[in-house]
Coordinates of C-alpha atoms and ligand atoms in Angstrom, one line a residue:
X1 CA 22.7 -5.9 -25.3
X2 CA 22.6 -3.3 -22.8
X3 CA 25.8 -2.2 -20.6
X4 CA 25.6 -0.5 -17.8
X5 CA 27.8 0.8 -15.0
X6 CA 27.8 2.7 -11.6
X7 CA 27.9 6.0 -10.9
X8 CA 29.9 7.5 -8.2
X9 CA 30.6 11.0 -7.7
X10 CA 29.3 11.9 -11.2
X11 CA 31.5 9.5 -13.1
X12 CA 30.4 6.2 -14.9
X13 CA 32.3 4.0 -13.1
X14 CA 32.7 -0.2 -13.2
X15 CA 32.8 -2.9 -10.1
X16 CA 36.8 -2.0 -8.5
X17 CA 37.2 -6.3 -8.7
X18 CA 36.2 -5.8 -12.2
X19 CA 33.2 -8.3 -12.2
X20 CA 29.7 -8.0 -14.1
X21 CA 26.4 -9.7 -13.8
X22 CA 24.4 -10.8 -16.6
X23 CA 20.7 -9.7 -16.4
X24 CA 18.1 -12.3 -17.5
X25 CA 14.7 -11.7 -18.9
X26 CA 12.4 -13.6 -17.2
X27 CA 9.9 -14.1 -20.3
X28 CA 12.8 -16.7 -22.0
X29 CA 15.7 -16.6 -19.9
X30 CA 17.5 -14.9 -22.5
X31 CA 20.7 -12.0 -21.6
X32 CA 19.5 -9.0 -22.2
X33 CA 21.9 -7.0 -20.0
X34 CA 25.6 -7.1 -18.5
X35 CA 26.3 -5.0 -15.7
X36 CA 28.9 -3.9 -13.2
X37 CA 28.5 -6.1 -10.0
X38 CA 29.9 -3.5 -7.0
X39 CA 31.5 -4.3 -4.0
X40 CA 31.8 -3.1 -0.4
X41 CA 34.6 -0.8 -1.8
X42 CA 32.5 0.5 -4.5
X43 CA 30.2 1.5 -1.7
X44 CA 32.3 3.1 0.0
X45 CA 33.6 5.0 -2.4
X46 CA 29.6 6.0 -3.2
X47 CA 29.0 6.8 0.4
X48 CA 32.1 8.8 0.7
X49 CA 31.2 10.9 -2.3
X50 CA 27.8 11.5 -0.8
X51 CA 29.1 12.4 2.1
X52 CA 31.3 14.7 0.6
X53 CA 28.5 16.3 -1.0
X54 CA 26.1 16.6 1.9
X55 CA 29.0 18.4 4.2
X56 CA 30.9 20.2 1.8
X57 CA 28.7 20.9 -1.4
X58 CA 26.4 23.0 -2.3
X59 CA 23.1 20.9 -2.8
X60 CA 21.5 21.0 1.0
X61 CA 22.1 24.7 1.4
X62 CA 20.4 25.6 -1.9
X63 CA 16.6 26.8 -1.8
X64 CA 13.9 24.5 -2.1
X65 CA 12.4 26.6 -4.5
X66 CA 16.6 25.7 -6.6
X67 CA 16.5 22.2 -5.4
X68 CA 12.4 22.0 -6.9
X69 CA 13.6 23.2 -10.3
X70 CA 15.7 20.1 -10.5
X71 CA 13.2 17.7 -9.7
X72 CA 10.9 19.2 -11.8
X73 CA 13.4 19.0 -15.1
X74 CA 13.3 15.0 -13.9
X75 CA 9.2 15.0 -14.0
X76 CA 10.0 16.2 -17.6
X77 CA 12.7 13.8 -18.6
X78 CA 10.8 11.1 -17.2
X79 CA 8.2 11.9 -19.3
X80 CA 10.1 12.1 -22.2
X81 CA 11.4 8.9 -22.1
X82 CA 8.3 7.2 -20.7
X83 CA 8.3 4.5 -23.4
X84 CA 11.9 4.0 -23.2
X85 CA 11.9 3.3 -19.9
X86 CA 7.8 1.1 -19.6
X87 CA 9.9 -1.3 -22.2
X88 CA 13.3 -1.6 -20.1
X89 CA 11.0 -2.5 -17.0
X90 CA 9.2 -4.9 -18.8
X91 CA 12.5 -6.3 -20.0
X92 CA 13.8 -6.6 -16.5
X93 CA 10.8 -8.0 -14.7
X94 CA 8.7 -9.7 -17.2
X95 CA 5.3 -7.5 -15.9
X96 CA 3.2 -6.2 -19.1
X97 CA 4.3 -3.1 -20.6
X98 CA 0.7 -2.1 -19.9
X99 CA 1.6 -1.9 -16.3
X100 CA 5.4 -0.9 -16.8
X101 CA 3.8 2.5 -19.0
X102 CA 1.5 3.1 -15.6
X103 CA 4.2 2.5 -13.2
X104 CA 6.2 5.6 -15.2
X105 CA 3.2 7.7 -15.1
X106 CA 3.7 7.3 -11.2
X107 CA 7.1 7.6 -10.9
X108 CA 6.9 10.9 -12.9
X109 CA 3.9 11.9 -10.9
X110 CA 6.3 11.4 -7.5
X111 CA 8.7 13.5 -9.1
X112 CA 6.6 16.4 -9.7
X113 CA 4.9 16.3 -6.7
X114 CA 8.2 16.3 -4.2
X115 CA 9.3 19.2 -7.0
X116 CA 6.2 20.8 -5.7
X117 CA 6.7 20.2 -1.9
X118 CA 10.4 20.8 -1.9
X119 CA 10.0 25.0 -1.8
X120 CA 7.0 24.6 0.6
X121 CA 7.7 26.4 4.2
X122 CA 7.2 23.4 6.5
X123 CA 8.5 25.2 9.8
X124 CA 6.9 26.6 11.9
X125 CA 6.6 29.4 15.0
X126 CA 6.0 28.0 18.4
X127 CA 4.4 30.4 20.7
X128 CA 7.1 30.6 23.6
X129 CA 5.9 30.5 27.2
X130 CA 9.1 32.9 28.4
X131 CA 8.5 36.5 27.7
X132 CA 10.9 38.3 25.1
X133 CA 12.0 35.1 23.2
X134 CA 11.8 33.8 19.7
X135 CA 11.1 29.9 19.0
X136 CA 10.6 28.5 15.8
X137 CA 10.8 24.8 14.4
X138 CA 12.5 24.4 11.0
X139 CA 13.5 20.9 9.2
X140 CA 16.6 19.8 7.9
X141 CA 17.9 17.6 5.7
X142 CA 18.9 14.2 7.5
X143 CA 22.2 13.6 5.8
X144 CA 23.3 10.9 3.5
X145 CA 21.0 8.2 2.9
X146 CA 21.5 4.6 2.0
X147 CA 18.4 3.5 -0.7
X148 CA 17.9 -0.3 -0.7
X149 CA 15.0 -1.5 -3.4
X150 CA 13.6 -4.6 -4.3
X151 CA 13.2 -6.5 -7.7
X152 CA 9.7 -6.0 -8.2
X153 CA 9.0 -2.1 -9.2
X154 CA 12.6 -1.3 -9.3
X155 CA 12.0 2.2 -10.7
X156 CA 8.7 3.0 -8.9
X157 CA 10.0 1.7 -5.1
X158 CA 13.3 3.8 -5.6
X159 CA 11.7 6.9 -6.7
X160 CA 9.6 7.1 -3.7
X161 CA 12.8 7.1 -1.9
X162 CA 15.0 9.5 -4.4
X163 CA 12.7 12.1 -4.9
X164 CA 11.8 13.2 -1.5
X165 CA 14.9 12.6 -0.4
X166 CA 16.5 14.7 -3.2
X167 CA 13.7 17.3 -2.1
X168 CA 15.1 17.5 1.5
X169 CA 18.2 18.6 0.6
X170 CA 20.0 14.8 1.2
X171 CA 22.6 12.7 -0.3
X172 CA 21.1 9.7 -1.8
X173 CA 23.3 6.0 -2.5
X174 CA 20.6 4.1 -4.0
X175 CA 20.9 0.5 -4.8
X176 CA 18.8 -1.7 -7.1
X177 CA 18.2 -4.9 -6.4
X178 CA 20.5 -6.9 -8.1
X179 CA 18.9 -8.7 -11.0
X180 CA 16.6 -5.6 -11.6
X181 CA 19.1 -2.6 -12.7
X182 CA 18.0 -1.4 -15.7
X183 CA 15.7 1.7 -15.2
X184 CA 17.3 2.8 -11.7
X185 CA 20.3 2.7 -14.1
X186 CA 18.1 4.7 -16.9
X187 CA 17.4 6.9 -14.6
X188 CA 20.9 7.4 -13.5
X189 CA 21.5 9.0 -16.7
X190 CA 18.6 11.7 -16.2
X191 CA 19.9 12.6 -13.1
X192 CA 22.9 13.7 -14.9
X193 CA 21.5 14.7 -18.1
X194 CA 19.3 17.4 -14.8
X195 CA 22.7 18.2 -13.9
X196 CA 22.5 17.5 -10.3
X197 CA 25.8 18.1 -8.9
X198 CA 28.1 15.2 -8.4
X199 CA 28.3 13.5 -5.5
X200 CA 24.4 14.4 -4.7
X201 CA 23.2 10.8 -6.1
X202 CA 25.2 7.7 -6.5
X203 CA 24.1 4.9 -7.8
X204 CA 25.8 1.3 -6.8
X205 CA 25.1 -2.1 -8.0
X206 CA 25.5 -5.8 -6.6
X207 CA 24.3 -7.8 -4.1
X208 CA 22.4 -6.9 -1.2
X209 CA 24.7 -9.3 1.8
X210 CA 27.5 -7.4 0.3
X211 CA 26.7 -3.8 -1.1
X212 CA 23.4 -3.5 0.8
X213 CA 25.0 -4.6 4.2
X214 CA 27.8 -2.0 3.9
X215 CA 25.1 0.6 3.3
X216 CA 23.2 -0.4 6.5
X217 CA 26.3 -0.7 8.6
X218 CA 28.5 2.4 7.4
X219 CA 29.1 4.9 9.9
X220 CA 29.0 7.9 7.4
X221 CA 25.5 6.7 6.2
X222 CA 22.8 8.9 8.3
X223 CA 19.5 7.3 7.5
X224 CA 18.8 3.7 5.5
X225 CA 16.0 3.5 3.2
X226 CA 15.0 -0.2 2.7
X227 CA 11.9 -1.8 1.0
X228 CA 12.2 -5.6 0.3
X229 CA 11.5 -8.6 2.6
X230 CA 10.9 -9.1 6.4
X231 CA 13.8 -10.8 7.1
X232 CA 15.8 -8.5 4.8
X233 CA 14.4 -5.6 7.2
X234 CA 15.3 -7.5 10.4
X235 CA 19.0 -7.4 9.5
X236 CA 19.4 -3.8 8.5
X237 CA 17.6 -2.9 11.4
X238 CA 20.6 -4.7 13.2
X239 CA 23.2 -3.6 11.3
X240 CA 22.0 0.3 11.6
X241 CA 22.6 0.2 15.3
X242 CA 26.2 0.9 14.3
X243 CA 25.7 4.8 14.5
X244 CA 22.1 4.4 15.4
X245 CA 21.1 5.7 11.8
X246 CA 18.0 6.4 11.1
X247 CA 15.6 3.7 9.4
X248 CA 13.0 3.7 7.2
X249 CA 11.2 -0.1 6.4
X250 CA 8.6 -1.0 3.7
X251 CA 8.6 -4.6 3.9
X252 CA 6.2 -7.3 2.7
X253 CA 1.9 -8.2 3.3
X254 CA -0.3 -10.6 3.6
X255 CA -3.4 -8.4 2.4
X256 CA -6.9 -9.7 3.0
X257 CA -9.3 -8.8 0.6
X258 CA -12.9 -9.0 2.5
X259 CA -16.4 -9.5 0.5
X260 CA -19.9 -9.2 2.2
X261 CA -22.7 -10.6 1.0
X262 CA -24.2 -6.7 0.0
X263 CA -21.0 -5.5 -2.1
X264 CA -21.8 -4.9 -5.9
X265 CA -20.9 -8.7 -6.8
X266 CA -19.2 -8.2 -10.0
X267 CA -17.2 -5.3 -9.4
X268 CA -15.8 -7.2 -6.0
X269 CA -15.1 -10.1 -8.7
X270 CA -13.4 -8.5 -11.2
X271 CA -11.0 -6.8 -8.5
X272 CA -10.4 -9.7 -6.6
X273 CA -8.4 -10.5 -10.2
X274 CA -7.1 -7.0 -10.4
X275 CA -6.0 -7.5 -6.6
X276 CA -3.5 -10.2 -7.2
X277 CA -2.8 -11.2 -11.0
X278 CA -0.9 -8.0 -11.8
X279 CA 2.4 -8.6 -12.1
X280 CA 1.9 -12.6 -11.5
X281 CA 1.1 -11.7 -7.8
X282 CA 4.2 -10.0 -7.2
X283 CA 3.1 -7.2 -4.9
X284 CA 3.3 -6.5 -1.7
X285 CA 0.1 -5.4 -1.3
X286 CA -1.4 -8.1 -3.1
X287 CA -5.1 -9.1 -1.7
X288 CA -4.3 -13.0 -2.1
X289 CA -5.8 -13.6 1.4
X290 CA -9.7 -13.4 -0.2
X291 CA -12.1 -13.9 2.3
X292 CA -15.7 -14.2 1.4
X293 CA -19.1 -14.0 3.0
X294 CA -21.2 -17.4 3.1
X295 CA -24.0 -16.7 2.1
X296 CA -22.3 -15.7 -1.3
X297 CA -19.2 -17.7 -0.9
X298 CA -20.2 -20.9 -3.3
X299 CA -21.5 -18.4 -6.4
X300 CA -18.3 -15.6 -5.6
X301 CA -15.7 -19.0 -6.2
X302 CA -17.2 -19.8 -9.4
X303 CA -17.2 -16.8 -10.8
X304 CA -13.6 -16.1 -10.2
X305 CA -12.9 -19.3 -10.8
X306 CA -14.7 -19.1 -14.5
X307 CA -12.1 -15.6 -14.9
X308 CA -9.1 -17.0 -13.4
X309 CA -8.8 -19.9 -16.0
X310 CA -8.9 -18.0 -18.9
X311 CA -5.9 -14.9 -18.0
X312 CA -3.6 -15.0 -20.7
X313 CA -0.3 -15.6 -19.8
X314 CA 2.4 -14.7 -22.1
X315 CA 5.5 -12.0 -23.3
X316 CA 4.6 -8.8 -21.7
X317 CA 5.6 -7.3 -24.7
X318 CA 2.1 -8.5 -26.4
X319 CA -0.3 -6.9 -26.6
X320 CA -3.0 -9.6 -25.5
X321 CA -1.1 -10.8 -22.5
X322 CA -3.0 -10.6 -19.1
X323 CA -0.6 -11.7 -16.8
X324 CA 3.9 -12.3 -17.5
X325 CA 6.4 -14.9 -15.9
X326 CA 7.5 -14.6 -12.2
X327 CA 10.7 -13.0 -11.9
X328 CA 13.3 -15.8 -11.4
X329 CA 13.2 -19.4 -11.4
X330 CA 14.8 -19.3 -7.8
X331 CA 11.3 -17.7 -7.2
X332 CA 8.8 -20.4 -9.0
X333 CA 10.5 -23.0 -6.6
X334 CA 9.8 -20.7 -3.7
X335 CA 5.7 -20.5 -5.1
X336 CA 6.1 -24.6 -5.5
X337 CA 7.0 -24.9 -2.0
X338 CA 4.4 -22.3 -1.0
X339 CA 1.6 -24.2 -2.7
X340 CA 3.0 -28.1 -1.9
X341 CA 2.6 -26.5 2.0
X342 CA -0.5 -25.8 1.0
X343 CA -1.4 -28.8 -0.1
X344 CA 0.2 -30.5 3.0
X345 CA -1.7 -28.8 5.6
X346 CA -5.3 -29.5 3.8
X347 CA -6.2 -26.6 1.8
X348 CA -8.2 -27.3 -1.3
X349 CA -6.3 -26.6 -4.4
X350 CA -8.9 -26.1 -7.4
X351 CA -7.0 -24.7 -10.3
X352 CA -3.6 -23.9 -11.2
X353 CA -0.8 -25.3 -8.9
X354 CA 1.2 -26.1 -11.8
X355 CA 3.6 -24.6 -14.4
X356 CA 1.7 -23.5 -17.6
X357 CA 2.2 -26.4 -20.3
X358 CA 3.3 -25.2 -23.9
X359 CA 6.2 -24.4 -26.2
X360 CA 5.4 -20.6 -25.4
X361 CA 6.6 -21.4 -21.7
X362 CA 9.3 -23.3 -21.8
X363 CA 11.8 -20.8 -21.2
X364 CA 10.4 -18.6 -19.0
X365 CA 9.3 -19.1 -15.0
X366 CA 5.7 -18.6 -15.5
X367 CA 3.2 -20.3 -13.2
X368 CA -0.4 -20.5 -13.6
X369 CA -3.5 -18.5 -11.5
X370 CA -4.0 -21.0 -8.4
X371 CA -7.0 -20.7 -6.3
X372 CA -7.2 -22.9 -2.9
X373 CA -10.6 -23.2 -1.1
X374 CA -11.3 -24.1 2.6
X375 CA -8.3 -22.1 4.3
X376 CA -7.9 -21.4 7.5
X377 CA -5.9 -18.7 9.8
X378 CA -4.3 -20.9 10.8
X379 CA -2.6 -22.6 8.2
X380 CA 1.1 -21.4 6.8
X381 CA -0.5 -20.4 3.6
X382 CA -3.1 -18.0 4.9
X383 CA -0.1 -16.2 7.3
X384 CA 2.8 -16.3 5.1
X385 CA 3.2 -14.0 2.0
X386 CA 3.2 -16.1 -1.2
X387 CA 4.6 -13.2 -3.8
X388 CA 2.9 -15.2 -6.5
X389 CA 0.0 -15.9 -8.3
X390 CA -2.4 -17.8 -5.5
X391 CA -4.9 -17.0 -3.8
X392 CA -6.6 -18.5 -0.4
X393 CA -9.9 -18.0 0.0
X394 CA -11.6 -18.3 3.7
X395 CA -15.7 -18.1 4.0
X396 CA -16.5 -16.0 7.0
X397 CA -20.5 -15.5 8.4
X398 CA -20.3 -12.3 10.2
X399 CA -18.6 -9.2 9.9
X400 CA -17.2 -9.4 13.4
X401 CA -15.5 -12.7 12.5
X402 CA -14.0 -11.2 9.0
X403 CA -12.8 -8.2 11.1
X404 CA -11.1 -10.3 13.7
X405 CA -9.4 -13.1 11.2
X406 CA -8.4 -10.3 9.1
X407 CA -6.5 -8.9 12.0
X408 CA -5.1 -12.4 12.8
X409 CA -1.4 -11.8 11.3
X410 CA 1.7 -10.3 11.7
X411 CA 1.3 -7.9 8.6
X412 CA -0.5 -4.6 8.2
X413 CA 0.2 -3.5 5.1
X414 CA -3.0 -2.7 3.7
X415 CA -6.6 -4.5 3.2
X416 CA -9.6 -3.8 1.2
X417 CA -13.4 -4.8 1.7
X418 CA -16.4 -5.1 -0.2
X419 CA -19.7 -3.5 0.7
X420 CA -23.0 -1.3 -0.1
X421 CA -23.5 -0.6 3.7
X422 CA -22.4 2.8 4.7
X423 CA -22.6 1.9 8.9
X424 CA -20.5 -0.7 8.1
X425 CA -17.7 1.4 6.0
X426 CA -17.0 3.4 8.7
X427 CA -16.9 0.6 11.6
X428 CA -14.9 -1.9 9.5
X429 CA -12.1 0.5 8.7
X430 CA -11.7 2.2 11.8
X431 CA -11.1 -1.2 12.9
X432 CA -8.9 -2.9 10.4
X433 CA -5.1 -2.9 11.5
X434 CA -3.4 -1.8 8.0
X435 CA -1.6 1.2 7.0
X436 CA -4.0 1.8 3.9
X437 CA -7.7 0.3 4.0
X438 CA -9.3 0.7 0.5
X439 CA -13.3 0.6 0.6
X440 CA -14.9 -1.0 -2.8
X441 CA -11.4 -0.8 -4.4
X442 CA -7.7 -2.3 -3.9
X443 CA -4.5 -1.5 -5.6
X444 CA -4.7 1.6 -5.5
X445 CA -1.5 4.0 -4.5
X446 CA -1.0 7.7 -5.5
X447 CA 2.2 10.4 -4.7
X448 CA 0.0 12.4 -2.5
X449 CA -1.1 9.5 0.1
X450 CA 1.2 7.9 2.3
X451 CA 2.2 4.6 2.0
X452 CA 3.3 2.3 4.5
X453 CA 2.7 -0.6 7.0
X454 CA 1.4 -1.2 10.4
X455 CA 2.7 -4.1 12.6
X456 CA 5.8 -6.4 10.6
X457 CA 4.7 -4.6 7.7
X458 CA 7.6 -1.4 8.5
X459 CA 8.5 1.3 9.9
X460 CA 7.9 4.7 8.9
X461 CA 5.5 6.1 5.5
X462 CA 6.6 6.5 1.7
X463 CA 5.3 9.0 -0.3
X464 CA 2.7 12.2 0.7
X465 CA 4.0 14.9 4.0
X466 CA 5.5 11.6 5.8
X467 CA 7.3 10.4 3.0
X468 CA 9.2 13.7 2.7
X469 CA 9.6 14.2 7.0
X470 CA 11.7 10.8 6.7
X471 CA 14.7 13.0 5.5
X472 CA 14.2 15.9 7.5
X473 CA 15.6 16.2 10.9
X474 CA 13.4 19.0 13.3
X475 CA 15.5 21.4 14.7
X476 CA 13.9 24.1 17.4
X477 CA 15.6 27.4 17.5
X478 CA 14.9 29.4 20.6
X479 CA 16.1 32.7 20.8
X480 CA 16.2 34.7 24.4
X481 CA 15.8 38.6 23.8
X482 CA 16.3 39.5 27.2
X483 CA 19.8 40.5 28.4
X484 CA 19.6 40.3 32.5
X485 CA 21.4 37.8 34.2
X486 CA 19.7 34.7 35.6
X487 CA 21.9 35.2 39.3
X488 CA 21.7 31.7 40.6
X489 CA 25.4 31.4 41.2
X490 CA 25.3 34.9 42.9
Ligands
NAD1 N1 6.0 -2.5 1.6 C1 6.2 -2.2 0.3 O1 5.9 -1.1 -0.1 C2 6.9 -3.2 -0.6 C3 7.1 -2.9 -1.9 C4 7.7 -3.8 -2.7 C5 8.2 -5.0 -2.2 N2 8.0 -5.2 -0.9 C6 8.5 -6.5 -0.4 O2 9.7 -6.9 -0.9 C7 9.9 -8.3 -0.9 C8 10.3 -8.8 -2.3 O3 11.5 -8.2 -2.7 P1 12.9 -8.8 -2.7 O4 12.8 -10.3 -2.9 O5 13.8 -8.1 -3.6 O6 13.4 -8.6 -1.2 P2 14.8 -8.8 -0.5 O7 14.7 -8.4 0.9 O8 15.4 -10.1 -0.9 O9 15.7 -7.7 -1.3 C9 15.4 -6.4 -1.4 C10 16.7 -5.6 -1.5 O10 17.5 -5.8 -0.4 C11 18.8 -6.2 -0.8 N3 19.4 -7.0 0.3 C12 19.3 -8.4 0.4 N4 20.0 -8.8 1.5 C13 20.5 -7.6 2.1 C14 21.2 -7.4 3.3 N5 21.7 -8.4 4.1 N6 21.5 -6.1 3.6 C15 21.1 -5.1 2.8 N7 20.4 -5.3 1.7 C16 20.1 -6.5 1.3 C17 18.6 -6.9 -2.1 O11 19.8 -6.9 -2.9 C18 17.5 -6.0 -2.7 O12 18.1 -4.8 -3.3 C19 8.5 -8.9 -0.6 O13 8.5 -9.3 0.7 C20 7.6 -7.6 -0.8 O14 6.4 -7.7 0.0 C21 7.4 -4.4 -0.1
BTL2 C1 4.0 -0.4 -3.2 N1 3.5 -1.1 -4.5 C2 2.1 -1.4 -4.4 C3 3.7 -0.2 -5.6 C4 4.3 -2.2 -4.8 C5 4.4 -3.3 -3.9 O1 5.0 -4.3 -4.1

């Protein structure tokens, strides 16, 4: 049984009311975890420490090349205790260690490369229209910031927030989602065992109407970090009008994953699996919106379908399993309603719809690989996100139409397409309304692009230049030289 606790101003520290929260693994439903449950208190104590440390300590004054050092001790740690950490992942979400071991590999990859990009001069000198002045632009760090992460890469979403904003020069209070603490906690511990000064990051747990809300609405917090859902987003964006704080939004997707008739059919095939089953479908760019060419539309669905019955679901501690449980059984009756909508508004279910049957699944909140035909735009199932494992598949007969569905919804978080036809690379993504467009490809995500959404999707970029100019203020400094009087008043 793992304990684990906050920390706030560079103590381990429990919930002030003195309550914990049980942590469930979603493979059996077993406890595998009790943890502190914070409150608003504990919050603000964590945002007054932070604050503490941004105004009076020493950690946004230091170089980049100091505050790069640190980071880069974290790439190492990280590294070090890569398996560690893959198998506390897995724990908490259910995913396959498989994927936990490649989320680590990214999450010491961000690491490194905000290490890299923290000592890098980013201001620059502006060529002043007045005679005999100086005026240069430099970037400063924002202030304290308020981290708000979801259940579903609870390590890799928050280190694309702590990282750069550790790089800046800010004051972080993260918060994990509630029933997904364990490596944001494990990680706790290597930003102590870095020796970041106290106060710099604090790390609160609990839930998100309580600790979250306070974050968002605190006066003394300057910026609020938030991926999670759309209507999770709405509500911090209200509450951060308090002090207008700054805000920075990853929220969900509805990703189409478009197939013409000339892509390399297998290849598209194999990663139209690869584009949703990870982690049961529990990503927000998922392609489950797969919309496929006529003339190959018929052959494509058999195909898939022939692949999609036979993924192995099981412990994502074996070695042979494809695919592990959804996160919480609150969430397999969300995916029930999702496909009984489905269902209701005509949609063609072919396979899955149904809990797996067998002794092997009886404890967990698995739900098989469901594939519904003849979708529409305009049906719920095609516009709403379904976070789970089901795809919709609409047949389209000319690229003009795919373009224009594909367009048809209030994401843009990203969208991939299939194709041997070079004219038509460049013309489809130029027109495609996502914040990434992957060509011949589609999950794909790496420290040095950015990563965000168009449209509902958010506000703002993770990761790359723009992840790290979300916690930088720009600051012009303009220096006059001259020393005779302008004379207007006489
Ligand atoms: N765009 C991206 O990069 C990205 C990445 C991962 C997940 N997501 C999205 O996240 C969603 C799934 O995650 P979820 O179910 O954890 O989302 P969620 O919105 O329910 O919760 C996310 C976080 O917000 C907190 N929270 C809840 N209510 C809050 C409130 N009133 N004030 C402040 N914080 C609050 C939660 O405790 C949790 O830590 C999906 O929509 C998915 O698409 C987006
Ligand atoms: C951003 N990503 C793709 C790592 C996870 C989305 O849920």
């Amino acid at each position: 049984m793992i304990y684990g606790k906050m920390y706030i101003n560079g103590s381990w520290t429990s919930s002030v009311n003195g309550l914990t929260r049980d942590i469930i693994n979603p493979y059996n439903s077993e406890i595998v975890a009790n943890v502190s449950e914070g409150c608003r208190e504990d919050a603000e104590l964590a945002v007054s420490a932070a604050r503490d440390a941004f105004d009076n300590g020493e950690w946004p004054g230091l170089t980049g090349d100091q505050r790069g050092e640190y980071l880069y001790r974290l790439y190492e740690l990280i590294k070090r205790d890569r398996e560690e950490l893959a198998k506390l992942e897995s724990l908490d979400t259910g995913k396959t260690v498989e994927e936990s071991r490649w989320d680590m590999d990214g999450i010491a990859d961000t690491f490194k490369y905000y290490a890299e990009r923290a000592s890098e001069e980013r201001g620059y000198i502006v060529d002043s229209p007045i005679p005999n002045t100086s005026s240069i632009v430099v970037k400063e760090p924002v202030g304290v910031c308020g981290q708000i992460s979801p259940w579903n890469y609870p390590l890799l979403q928050a280190s694309w927030k702590i990282a750069p904003a550790l790089a800046a020069g800010c004051t972080v209070v993260a918060k994990p989602s509630e029933i997904t603490p364990l490596t944001t906690l494990k990680i706790t511990e290597l930003i102590e065992e870095a020796g970041i000064p106290a106060g710099v990051f604090n790390l609160v747990l609990g839930k998100g109407d309580e600790v979250g809300a306070l974050l968002s609405e605190s006066k003394n917090v300057d910026l609020i970090s938030f991926t999670g859902g759309i209507e999770t987003g709405r509500k911090i964006i209200k509450s951060a009008s308090s002090n207008i704080k700054k805000i920075a939004l990853e929220l969900g997707g509805k990703n189409p994953n478009i197939v013409f008739a000339d892509a390399d059919f297998d290849l598209a095939v194999d990663f139209a699996l690869n584009a949703v089953f990870f982690h049961a479908g529990q990503i927000c760019s998922a392609g489950t919106r797969l919309m496929i060419e006529d003339k190959i539309h018929d052959d494509f669905v058999e195909a898939l379908k022939l692949k999609m019955s036979k993924i192995k679901l099981g412990s994502g501690f074996d070695k042979d399993t494809q695919m592990g449980p959804l996160i919480s059984e609150e969430h397999r009756q969300k995916i029930e309603r999702y496909v009984e909508t489905g269902i209701n508004e005509g949609a063609e279910l072919v396979l899955g719809g149904k809990i797996p049957e067998g002794k092997e699944f009886e404890k967990g909140f698995f739900y098989e690989p469901t594939l519904f035909l003849n979708c529409n735009e305009d049906m719920q199932i095609v516009q709403q996100e379904s976070f789970g494992p089901v795809i919709t598949v609409e047949r389209f007969y000319s690229e003009d139409e795919a373009v224009k569905k594909a367009n048809n919804t209030k994401y843009g978080l990203s969208a991939g397409f299939w194709t041997s036809d070079n004219s038509r690379i460049n013309r489809v993504s130029s027109k495609l309304k996502f914040g990434t467009v992957w060509v011949n490809d589609f999950n794909i995500y790496f420290p040095k692009a950015p990563w965000g959404g168009y449209k509902q999707s958010g506000i703002g970029r993770e990761l790359g230049f723009a992840g790290l100019d979300e916690y930088c203020e720009t600051k012009h400094i303009y220096q006059n030289f001259n020393n005779s009087p302008f004379k207007w008043f006489g």
